[in-house]
PDB file of C-alpha atoms in Angstrom:
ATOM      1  CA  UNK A   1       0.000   0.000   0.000  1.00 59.00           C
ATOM      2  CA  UNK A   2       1.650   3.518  -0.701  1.00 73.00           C
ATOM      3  CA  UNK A   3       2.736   5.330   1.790  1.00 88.00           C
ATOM      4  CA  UNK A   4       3.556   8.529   0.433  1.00 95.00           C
ATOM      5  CA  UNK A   5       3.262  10.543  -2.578  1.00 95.00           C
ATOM      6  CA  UNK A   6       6.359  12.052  -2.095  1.00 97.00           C
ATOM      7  CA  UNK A   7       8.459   9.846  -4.407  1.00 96.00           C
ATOM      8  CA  UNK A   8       6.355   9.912  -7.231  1.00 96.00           C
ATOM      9  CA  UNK A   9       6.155  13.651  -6.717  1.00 97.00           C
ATOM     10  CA  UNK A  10       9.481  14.653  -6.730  1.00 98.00           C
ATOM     11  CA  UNK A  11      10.170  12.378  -9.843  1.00 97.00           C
ATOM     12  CA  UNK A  12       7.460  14.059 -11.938  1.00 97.00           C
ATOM     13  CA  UNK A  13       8.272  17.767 -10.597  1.00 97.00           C
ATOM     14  CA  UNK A  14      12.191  16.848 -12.192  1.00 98.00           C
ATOM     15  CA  UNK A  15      10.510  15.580 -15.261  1.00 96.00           C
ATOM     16  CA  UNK A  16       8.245  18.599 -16.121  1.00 96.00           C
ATOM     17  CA  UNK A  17      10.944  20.704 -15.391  1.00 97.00           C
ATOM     18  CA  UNK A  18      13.911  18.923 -17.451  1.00 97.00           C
ATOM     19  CA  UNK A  19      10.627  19.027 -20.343  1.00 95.00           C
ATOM     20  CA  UNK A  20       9.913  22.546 -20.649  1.00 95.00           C
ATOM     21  CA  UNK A  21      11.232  24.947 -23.231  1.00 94.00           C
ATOM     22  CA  UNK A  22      11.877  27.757 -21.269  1.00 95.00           C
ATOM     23  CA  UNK A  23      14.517  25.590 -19.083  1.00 96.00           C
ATOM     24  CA  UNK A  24      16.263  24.356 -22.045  1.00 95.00           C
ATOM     25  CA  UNK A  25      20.048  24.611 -21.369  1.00 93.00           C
ATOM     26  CA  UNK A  26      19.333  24.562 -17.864  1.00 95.00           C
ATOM     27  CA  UNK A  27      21.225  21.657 -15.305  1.00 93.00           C
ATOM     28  CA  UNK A  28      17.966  20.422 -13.427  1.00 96.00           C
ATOM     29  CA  UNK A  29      19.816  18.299 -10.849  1.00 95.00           C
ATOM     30  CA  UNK A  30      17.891  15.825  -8.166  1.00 96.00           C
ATOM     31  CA  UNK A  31      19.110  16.464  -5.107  1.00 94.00           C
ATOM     32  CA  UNK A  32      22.400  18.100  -4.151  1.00 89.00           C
ATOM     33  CA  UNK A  33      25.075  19.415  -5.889  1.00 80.00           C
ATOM     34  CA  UNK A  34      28.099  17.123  -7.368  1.00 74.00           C
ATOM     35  CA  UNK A  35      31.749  18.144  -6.828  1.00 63.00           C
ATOM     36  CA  UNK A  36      31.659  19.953 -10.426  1.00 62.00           C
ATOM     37  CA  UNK A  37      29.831  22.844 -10.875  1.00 62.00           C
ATOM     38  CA  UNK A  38      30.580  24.275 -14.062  1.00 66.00           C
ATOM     39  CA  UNK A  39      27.462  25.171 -15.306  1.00 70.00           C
ATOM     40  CA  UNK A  40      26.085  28.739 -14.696  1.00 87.00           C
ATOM     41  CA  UNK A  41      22.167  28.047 -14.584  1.00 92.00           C
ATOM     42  CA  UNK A  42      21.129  25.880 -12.141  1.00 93.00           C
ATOM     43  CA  UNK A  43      17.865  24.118 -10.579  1.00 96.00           C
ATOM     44  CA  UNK A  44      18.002  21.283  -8.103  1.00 96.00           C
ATOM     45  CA  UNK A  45      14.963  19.745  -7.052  1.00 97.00           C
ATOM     46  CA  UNK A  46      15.137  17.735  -3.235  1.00 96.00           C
ATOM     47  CA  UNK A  47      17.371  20.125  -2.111  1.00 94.00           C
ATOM     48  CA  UNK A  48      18.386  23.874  -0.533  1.00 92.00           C
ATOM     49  CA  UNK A  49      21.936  25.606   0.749  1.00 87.00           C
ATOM     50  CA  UNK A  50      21.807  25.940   4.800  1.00 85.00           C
ATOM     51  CA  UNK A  51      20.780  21.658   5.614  1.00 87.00           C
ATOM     52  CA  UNK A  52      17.110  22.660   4.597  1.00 92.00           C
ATOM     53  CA  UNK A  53      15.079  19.185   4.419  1.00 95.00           C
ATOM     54  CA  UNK A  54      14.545  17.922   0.957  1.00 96.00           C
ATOM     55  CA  UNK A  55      10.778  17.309   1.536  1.00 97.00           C
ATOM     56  CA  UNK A  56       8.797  18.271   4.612  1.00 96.00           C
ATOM     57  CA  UNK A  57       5.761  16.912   4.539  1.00 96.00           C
ATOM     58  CA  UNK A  58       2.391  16.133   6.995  1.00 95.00           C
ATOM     59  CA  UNK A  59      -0.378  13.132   6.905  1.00 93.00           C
ATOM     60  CA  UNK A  60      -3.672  13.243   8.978  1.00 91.00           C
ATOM     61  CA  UNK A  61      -6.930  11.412   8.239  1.00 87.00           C
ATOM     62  CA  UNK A  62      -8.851  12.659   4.948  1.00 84.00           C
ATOM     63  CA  UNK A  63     -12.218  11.986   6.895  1.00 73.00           C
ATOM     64  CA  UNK A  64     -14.132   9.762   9.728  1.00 68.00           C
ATOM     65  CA  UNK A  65     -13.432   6.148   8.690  1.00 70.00           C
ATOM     66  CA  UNK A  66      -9.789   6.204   8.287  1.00 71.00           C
ATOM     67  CA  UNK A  67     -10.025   5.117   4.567  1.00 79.00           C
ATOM     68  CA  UNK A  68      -7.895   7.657   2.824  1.00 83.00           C
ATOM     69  CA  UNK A  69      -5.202  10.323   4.422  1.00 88.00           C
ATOM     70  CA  UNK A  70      -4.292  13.789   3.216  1.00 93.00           C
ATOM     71  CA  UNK A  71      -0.405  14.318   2.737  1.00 95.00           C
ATOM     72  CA  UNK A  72       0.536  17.883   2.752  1.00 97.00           C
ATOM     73  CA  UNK A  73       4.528  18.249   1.439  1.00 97.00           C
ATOM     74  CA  UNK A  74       7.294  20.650   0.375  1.00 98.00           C
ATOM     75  CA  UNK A  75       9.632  19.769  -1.833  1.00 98.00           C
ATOM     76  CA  UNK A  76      12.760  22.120  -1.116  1.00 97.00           C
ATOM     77  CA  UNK A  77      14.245  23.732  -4.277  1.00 98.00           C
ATOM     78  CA  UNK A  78      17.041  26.137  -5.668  1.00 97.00           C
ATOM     79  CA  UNK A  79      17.875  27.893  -8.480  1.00 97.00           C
ATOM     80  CA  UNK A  80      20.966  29.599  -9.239  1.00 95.00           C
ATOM     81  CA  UNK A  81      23.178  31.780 -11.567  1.00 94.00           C
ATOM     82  CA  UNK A  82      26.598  32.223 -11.889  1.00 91.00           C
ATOM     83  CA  UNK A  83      28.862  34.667 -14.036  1.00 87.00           C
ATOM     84  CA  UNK A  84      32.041  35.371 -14.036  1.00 85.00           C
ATOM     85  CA  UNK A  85      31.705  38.954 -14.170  1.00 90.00           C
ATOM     86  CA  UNK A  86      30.517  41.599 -10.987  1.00 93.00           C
ATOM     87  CA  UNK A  87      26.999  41.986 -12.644  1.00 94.00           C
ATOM     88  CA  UNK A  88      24.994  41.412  -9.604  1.00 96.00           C
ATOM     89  CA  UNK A  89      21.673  42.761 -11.514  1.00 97.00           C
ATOM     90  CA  UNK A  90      22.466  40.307 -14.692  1.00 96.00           C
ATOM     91  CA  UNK A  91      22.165  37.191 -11.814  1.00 96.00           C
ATOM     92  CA  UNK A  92      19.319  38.816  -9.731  1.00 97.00           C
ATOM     93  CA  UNK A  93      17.552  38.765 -13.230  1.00 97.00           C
ATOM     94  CA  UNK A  94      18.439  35.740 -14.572  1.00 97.00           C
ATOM     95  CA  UNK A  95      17.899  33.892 -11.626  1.00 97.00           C
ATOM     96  CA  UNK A  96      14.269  35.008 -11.126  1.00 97.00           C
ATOM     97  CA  UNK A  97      13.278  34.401 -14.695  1.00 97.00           C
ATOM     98  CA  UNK A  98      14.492  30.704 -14.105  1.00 98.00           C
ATOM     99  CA  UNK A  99      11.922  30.407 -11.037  1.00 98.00           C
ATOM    100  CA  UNK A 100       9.744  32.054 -13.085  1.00 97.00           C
ATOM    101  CA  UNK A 101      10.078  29.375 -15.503  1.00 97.00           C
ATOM    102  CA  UNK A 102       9.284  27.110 -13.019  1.00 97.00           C
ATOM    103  CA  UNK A 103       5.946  28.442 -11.859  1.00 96.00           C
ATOM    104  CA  UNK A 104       4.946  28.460 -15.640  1.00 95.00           C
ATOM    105  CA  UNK A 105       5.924  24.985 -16.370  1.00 95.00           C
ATOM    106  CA  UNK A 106       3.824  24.516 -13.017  1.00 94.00           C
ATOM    107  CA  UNK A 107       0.976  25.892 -14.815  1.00 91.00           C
ATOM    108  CA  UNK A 108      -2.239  23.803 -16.808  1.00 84.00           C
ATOM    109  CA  UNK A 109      -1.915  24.830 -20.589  1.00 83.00           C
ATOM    110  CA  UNK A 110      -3.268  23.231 -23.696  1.00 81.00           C
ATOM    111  CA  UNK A 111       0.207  21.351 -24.007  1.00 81.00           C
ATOM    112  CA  UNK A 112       0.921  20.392 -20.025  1.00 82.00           C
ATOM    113  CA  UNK A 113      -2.704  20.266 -18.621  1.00 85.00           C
ATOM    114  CA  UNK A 114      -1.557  17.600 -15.860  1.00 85.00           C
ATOM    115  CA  UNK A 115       1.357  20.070 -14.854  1.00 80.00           C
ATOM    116  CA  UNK A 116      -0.510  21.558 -11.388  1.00 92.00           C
ATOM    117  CA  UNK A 117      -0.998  18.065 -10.381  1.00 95.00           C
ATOM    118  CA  UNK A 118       2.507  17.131 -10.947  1.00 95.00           C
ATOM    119  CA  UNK A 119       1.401  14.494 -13.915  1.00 93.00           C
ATOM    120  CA  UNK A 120      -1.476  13.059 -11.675  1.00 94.00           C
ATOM    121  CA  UNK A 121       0.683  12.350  -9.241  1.00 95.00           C
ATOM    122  CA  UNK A 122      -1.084  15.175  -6.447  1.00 96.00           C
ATOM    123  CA  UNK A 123      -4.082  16.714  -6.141  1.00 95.00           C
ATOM    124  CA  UNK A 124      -1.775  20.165  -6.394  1.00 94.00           C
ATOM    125  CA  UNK A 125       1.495  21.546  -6.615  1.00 96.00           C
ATOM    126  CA  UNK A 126       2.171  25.103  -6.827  1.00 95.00           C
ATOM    127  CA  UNK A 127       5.992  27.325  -5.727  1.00 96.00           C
ATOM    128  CA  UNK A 128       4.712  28.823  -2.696  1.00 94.00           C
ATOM    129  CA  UNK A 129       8.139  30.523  -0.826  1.00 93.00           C
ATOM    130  CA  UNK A 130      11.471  31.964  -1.708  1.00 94.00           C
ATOM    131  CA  UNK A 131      14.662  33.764  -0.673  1.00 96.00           C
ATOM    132  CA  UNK A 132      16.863  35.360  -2.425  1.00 97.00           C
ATOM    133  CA  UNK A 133      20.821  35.345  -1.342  1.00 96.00           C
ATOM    134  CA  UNK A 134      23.893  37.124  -3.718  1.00 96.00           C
ATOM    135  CA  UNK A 135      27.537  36.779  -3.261  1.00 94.00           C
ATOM    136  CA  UNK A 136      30.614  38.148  -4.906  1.00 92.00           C
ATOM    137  CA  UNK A 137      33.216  35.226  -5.526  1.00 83.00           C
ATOM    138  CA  UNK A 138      34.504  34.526  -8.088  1.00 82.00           C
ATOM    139  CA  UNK A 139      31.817  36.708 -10.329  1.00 89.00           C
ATOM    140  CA  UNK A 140      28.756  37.653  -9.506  1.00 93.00           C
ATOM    141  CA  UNK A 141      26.387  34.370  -8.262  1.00 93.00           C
ATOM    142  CA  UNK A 142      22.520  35.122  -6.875  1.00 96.00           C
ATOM    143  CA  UNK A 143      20.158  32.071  -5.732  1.00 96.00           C
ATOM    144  CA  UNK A 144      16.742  31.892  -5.005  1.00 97.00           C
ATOM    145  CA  UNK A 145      15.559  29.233  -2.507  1.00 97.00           C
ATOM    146  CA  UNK A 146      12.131  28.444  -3.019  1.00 98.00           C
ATOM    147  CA  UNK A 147       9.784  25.616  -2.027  1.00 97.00           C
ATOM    148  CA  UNK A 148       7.064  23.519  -4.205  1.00 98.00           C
ATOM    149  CA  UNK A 149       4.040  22.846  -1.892  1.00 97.00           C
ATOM    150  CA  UNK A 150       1.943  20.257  -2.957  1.00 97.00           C
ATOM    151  CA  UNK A 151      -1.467  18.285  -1.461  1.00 96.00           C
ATOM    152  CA  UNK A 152      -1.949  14.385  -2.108  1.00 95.00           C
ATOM    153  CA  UNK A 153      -4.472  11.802  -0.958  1.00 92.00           C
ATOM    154  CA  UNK A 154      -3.552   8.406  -0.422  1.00 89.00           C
TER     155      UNK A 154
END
């Protein structure tokens, strides 16, 4: 009997965002970061700077019986840019238009209309939270952490 939606979920969140157009050329990386981080756009999915959980998440009882449960989950993510220049604004920018991508891809159109239920996988997912956090390096680098809530029944 399953559990948790959580595994399903974070495997179709990583799948509709390696899919979508706007993310093209993008690393979308499950989980944390490898030793090599060469490329400048970044999204990881199951993960956040600072030991932030991958996934939170919450069950209770959907109703009197016991039958089904509600499971109420984020999924910790983080997107980043990187240059190797001092243009802070050029990151700031860049870095927002990538969660921005994220939202959209998030979105029911014609082309994705199981994308706000993660493929079927929840009821809804939807980004929810972020912070934003700059540094000067080694060029200019700016990250948003942001969190994908999302409500299942199972």
């Amino acid at each position: 009997m399953l559990t948790s939606r959580v595994p399903a979920a974070v495997d179709a969140l990583l799948a509709i965002l390696r899919a979508a157009p706007a993310l093209d050329g993008v690393d979308i990386i499950d989980g944390p970061p490898a030793v090599n981080l060469t490329e400048r756009h970044r999204i990881y999915v199951g993960w956040q700077t600072d030991g932030v959980p991958a996934v939170t998440l919450t069950q209770d009882f959907n109703g009197a019986g016991a039958r089904t449960r509600d499971e109420d989950f984020t999924i910790s993510c983080y997107a980043e840019s990187r240059g190797g220049d001092k243009d802070m604004s050029a990151r700031r920018l860049r870095v927002f238009e990538l969660v921005g991508a994220v939202e959209t891809a998030l979105r029911a159109t014609d082309a994705t209309p199981e994308a706000p239920t993660l493929n079927g996988t929840v009821l809804w997912a939807h980004v929810t939270a972020g912070d934003l956090t700059q540094s000067q390096d080694s060029g200019a680098s700016a990250g948003v952490a942001f969190s994908v809530s999302c409500r299942a029944r199972i």
